[in-house]
């Protein structure tokens, strides 16, 4: 079975721009969660999608938004980028909305300048 | 709110030394507990888990026991190897509602030959 893949691996954007990050979930998984990992910190939960619906959200502003597609792949969109948005963005997939057995991708390193 | 506290690193050990990384948690319900490992430049990998009190998770020589009375889930390994050098994250997930992972800040382990 294929693992979780994220694209791109690295990205540099300018403050105020918009960015889209992509995630392909592991085969058989219908739930995708996104996390932000700032340098030297643990991952922080952004939101989760289960069968194309948002299933929970962490303490992130509305300019962080997402989508899940019928094949359960997902996008994370961030508008009006700020310098503090620079981080590693991790996608995790799991079965049936529980996120208990979460498998992570390698992440997208976003740098905002 | 729910939280995870880990000992600060880096933890520096010689090969074949005994490893303990402390982890304590605060949770309103009955969480599942996890240890994830992150190697340089990679995403997170599940190392081990325990879903109820007194459960012991184990994998690749690592062990951790779910102690409800002390709200702890300390990671141990009897003899570390250079290849164990990585950042280790303790995390919890609640069984109710939508389950997401709450992570500690991570503990870097450096093992020298």
CSV table of C-alpha atoms in Angstrom, one decimal:
chain,number,residue,atom,x,y,z
A,1,UNK,CA,0.0,0.0,0.0
A,2,UNK,CA,1.2,3.5,-0.7
A,3,UNK,CA,2.1,5.8,2.1
A,4,UNK,CA,1.1,9.5,2.8
A,5,UNK,CA,2.7,11.8,0.3
A,6,UNK,CA,2.9,15.6,0.4
A,7,UNK,CA,3.8,18.2,-2.1
A,8,UNK,CA,5.8,20.3,-2.5
A,9,UNK,CA,8.6,19.4,-0.1
A,10,UNK,CA,9.8,22.9,0.2
A,11,UNK,CA,8.3,26.3,-0.6
A,12,UNK,CA,9.3,29.9,-0.2
A,13,UNK,CA,6.6,32.6,-0.3
A,14,UNK,CA,6.4,36.3,0.3
A,15,UNK,CA,4.4,37.8,3.2
A,16,UNK,CA,0.8,38.5,2.1
A,17,UNK,CA,0.8,35.8,-0.6
A,18,UNK,CA,-1.4,32.7,-0.6
A,19,UNK,CA,-0.2,29.1,-0.6
A,20,UNK,CA,-1.7,25.6,-1.3
A,21,UNK,CA,-0.2,22.5,0.1
A,22,UNK,CA,-1.3,19.0,-1.0
A,23,UNK,CA,-1.6,15.6,0.6
A,24,UNK,CA,-2.4,12.2,-0.7
A,25,UNK,CA,-3.7,9.9,2.0
A,26,UNK,CA,-2.6,6.3,2.5
A,27,UNK,CA,-4.6,3.7,0.7
A,28,UNK,CA,-7.8,2.8,2.5
A,29,UNK,CA,-7.8,5.9,4.8
A,30,UNK,CA,-10.7,8.4,4.7
A,31,UNK,CA,-9.5,10.9,7.3
A,32,UNK,CA,-6.8,13.5,6.8
A,33,UNK,CA,-5.5,15.8,9.6
A,34,UNK,CA,-3.1,18.8,9.1
A,35,UNK,CA,-0.5,19.9,11.7
A,36,UNK,CA,1.8,22.9,11.9
A,37,UNK,CA,5.2,22.2,13.4
A,38,UNK,CA,7.2,25.4,14.2
A,39,UNK,CA,11.0,25.0,14.6
A,40,UNK,CA,11.8,23.3,17.8
A,41,UNK,CA,8.2,22.7,18.7
A,42,UNK,CA,5.7,19.8,18.6
A,43,UNK,CA,3.1,19.6,15.9
A,44,UNK,CA,0.0,21.7,16.5
A,45,UNK,CA,-3.4,20.5,15.1
A,46,UNK,CA,-4.9,22.7,12.5
A,47,UNK,CA,-8.0,20.8,11.3
A,48,UNK,CA,-9.2,17.4,10.3
A,49,UNK,CA,-11.3,16.2,7.3
A,50,UNK,CA,-13.4,13.1,7.3
A,51,UNK,CA,-15.2,12.0,4.2
A,52,UNK,CA,-14.9,15.5,2.6
A,53,UNK,CA,-16.3,17.3,5.7
A,54,UNK,CA,-14.4,19.3,8.2
A,55,UNK,CA,-14.4,17.2,11.4
A,56,UNK,CA,-12.7,19.4,13.9
A,57,UNK,CA,-10.5,22.5,14.0
A,58,UNK,CA,-7.7,23.7,16.3
A,59,UNK,CA,-6.8,27.2,17.3
A,60,UNK,CA,-6.0,28.6,13.9
A,61,UNK,CA,-7.5,31.7,12.2
A,62,UNK,CA,-9.9,31.4,9.2
A,63,UNK,CA,-7.2,32.2,6.7
A,64,UNK,CA,-6.2,28.6,7.2
A,65,UNK,CA,-8.7,26.6,5.2
A,66,UNK,CA,-8.8,23.1,3.6
A,67,UNK,CA,-10.5,20.7,1.3
A,68,UNK,CA,-10.8,17.0,1.0
A,69,UNK,CA,-11.6,15.4,-2.3
A,70,UNK,CA,-13.6,12.3,-3.2
A,71,UNK,CA,-10.4,10.2,-3.4
A,72,UNK,CA,-9.6,11.5,0.2
A,73,UNK,CA,-6.6,13.6,-0.8
A,74,UNK,CA,-6.6,17.0,0.8
A,75,UNK,CA,-5.4,20.5,0.4
A,76,UNK,CA,-4.4,23.1,3.0
A,77,UNK,CA,-4.7,26.7,1.9
A,78,UNK,CA,-3.2,29.6,3.8
A,79,UNK,CA,-4.1,33.2,2.8
A,80,UNK,CA,-2.4,36.4,3.7
A,81,UNK,CA,0.8,34.7,4.7
A,82,UNK,CA,2.6,36.0,7.8
A,83,UNK,CA,6.2,35.5,8.8
A,84,UNK,CA,5.1,33.3,11.7
A,85,UNK,CA,3.5,30.9,9.2
A,86,UNK,CA,7.0,29.6,8.4
A,87,UNK,CA,6.9,26.0,9.6
A,88,UNK,CA,6.8,22.4,8.6
A,89,UNK,CA,3.3,21.4,7.6
A,90,UNK,CA,2.4,17.8,8.3
A,91,UNK,CA,-0.4,15.8,6.9
A,92,UNK,CA,-1.6,12.6,8.6
A,93,UNK,CA,-4.1,10.1,7.4
A,94,UNK,CA,-6.1,7.5,9.3
A,95,UNK,CA,-9.3,5.4,9.1
A,96,UNK,CA,-12.8,6.3,10.1
A,97,UNK,CA,-12.3,9.7,11.7
A,98,UNK,CA,-10.6,8.5,14.8
A,99,UNK,CA,-7.0,9.6,14.0
A,100,UNK,CA,-5.9,7.0,16.5
A,101,UNK,CA,-3.6,5.3,14.0
A,102,UNK,CA,-2.2,8.3,12.2
A,103,UNK,CA,0.4,7.9,9.5
A,104,UNK,CA,2.3,11.0,8.6
A,105,UNK,CA,3.8,12.3,5.4
A,106,UNK,CA,7.2,13.8,5.3
A,107,UNK,CA,5.9,17.4,5.4
A,108,UNK,CA,6.1,20.6,3.4
A,109,UNK,CA,8.6,23.1,4.7
A,110,UNK,CA,7.1,26.6,4.2
A,111,UNK,CA,9.3,29.6,4.5
A,112,UNK,CA,7.7,33.1,4.4
A,113,UNK,CA,10.0,36.0,3.7
B,1,UNK,CA,-7.1,21.9,28.3
B,2,UNK,CA,-5.3,18.7,27.3
B,3,UNK,CA,-1.6,18.9,27.3
B,4,UNK,CA,1.6,16.8,27.2
B,5,UNK,CA,4.9,17.7,29.0
B,6,UNK,CA,8.2,16.1,28.1
B,7,UNK,CA,11.6,16.5,29.5
B,8,UNK,CA,13.7,19.0,27.7
B,9,UNK,CA,16.6,17.9,25.6
B,10,UNK,CA,19.0,17.3,24.2
B,11,UNK,CA,19.6,14.0,25.9
B,12,UNK,CA,23.1,13.0,25.1
B,13,UNK,CA,24.1,9.3,25.6
B,14,UNK,CA,26.9,7.0,24.7
B,15,UNK,CA,26.0,3.9,22.7
B,16,UNK,CA,24.6,1.0,24.8
B,17,UNK,CA,23.5,3.4,27.6
B,18,UNK,CA,20.1,3.2,29.2
B,19,UNK,CA,17.5,5.7,28.0
B,20,UNK,CA,14.6,7.3,29.8
B,21,UNK,CA,12.6,10.2,28.4
B,22,UNK,CA,9.9,11.4,30.8
B,23,UNK,CA,6.4,12.3,29.6
B,24,UNK,CA,3.4,13.4,31.7
B,25,UNK,CA,0.0,14.4,30.5
B,26,UNK,CA,-3.1,16.2,31.5
B,27,UNK,CA,-6.4,15.1,29.9
B,28,UNK,CA,-10.1,15.5,30.7
B,29,UNK,CA,-11.0,12.0,29.5
B,30,UNK,CA,-9.3,8.7,29.1
B,31,UNK,CA,-6.6,9.2,26.4
B,32,UNK,CA,-4.6,6.9,24.3
B,33,UNK,CA,-0.9,7.6,24.5
B,34,UNK,CA,1.7,7.5,21.9
B,35,UNK,CA,5.4,8.0,21.2
B,36,UNK,CA,6.4,9.3,17.8
B,37,UNK,CA,9.9,9.6,16.4
B,38,UNK,CA,11.2,12.1,13.9
B,39,UNK,CA,14.5,11.5,12.1
B,40,UNK,CA,16.2,14.5,10.5
B,41,UNK,CA,14.4,15.8,7.5
B,42,UNK,CA,11.5,13.4,7.8
B,43,UNK,CA,8.0,13.3,9.1
B,44,UNK,CA,6.7,11.5,12.2
B,45,UNK,CA,6.7,7.8,12.6
B,46,UNK,CA,4.6,6.0,15.2
B,47,UNK,CA,7.0,4.2,17.6
B,48,UNK,CA,4.6,2.7,20.1
B,49,UNK,CA,1.2,3.2,21.7
B,50,UNK,CA,-1.0,2.3,24.7
B,51,UNK,CA,-4.7,2.7,24.8
B,52,UNK,CA,-5.6,2.0,28.5
B,53,UNK,CA,-4.1,2.2,31.9
B,54,UNK,CA,-1.3,-0.3,32.7
B,55,UNK,CA,-0.9,-1.2,29.0
B,56,UNK,CA,2.7,-1.4,27.9
B,57,UNK,CA,3.6,-0.4,24.4
B,58,UNK,CA,6.8,-1.7,22.8
B,59,UNK,CA,8.7,-1.6,19.5
B,60,UNK,CA,12.3,-1.9,18.4
B,61,UNK,CA,13.5,-2.3,22.0
B,62,UNK,CA,11.6,0.8,23.2
B,63,UNK,CA,9.0,0.5,25.9
B,64,UNK,CA,6.5,2.7,27.7
B,65,UNK,CA,3.8,1.9,30.3
B,66,UNK,CA,0.6,3.9,30.6
B,67,UNK,CA,0.5,4.9,34.3
B,68,UNK,CA,-2.8,6.5,35.1
B,69,UNK,CA,-2.0,7.1,38.8
B,70,UNK,CA,1.0,9.3,37.9
B,71,UNK,CA,-0.4,10.4,34.5
B,72,UNK,CA,2.8,9.4,32.9
B,73,UNK,CA,4.1,7.5,29.8
B,74,UNK,CA,7.9,7.4,30.1
B,75,UNK,CA,9.9,6.1,27.2
B,76,UNK,CA,12.7,3.6,28.0
B,77,UNK,CA,15.3,1.6,26.1
B,78,UNK,CA,17.9,-0.6,27.6
B,79,UNK,CA,20.7,-0.1,25.2
B,80,UNK,CA,20.6,2.8,22.7
B,81,UNK,CA,22.3,2.8,19.3
B,82,UNK,CA,23.7,5.7,17.2
B,83,UNK,CA,20.8,5.1,14.8
B,84,UNK,CA,18.3,6.0,17.6
B,85,UNK,CA,19.4,9.6,17.4
B,86,UNK,CA,16.2,11.6,16.6
B,87,UNK,CA,13.5,13.7,18.1
B,88,UNK,CA,11.0,11.8,20.2
B,89,UNK,CA,7.4,13.2,20.7
B,90,UNK,CA,5.0,12.0,23.3
B,91,UNK,CA,1.3,12.5,22.3
B,92,UNK,CA,-2.2,11.8,23.4
B,93,UNK,CA,-5.5,11.3,21.7
B,94,UNK,CA,-8.9,11.3,23.3
B,95,UNK,CA,-11.3,8.5,22.4
B,96,UNK,CA,-14.4,10.7,22.3
B,97,UNK,CA,-15.6,13.0,19.6
B,98,UNK,CA,-13.1,13.7,16.8
B,99,UNK,CA,-9.7,12.4,17.9
B,100,UNK,CA,-6.6,14.4,17.2
B,101,UNK,CA,-3.1,14.2,18.5
B,102,UNK,CA,-1.9,16.6,21.2
B,103,UNK,CA,1.9,16.6,21.2
B,104,UNK,CA,4.6,17.5,23.6
B,105,UNK,CA,7.4,19.8,22.4
B,106,UNK,CA,9.7,16.9,21.7
B,107,UNK,CA,13.0,15.6,23.1
B,108,UNK,CA,16.1,15.4,21.0
B,109,UNK,CA,18.2,12.3,21.6
B,110,UNK,CA,21.9,12.3,20.5
B,111,UNK,CA,23.8,9.0,20.8
B,112,UNK,CA,27.5,9.0,20.3
B,113,UNK,CA,29.6,5.9,19.4
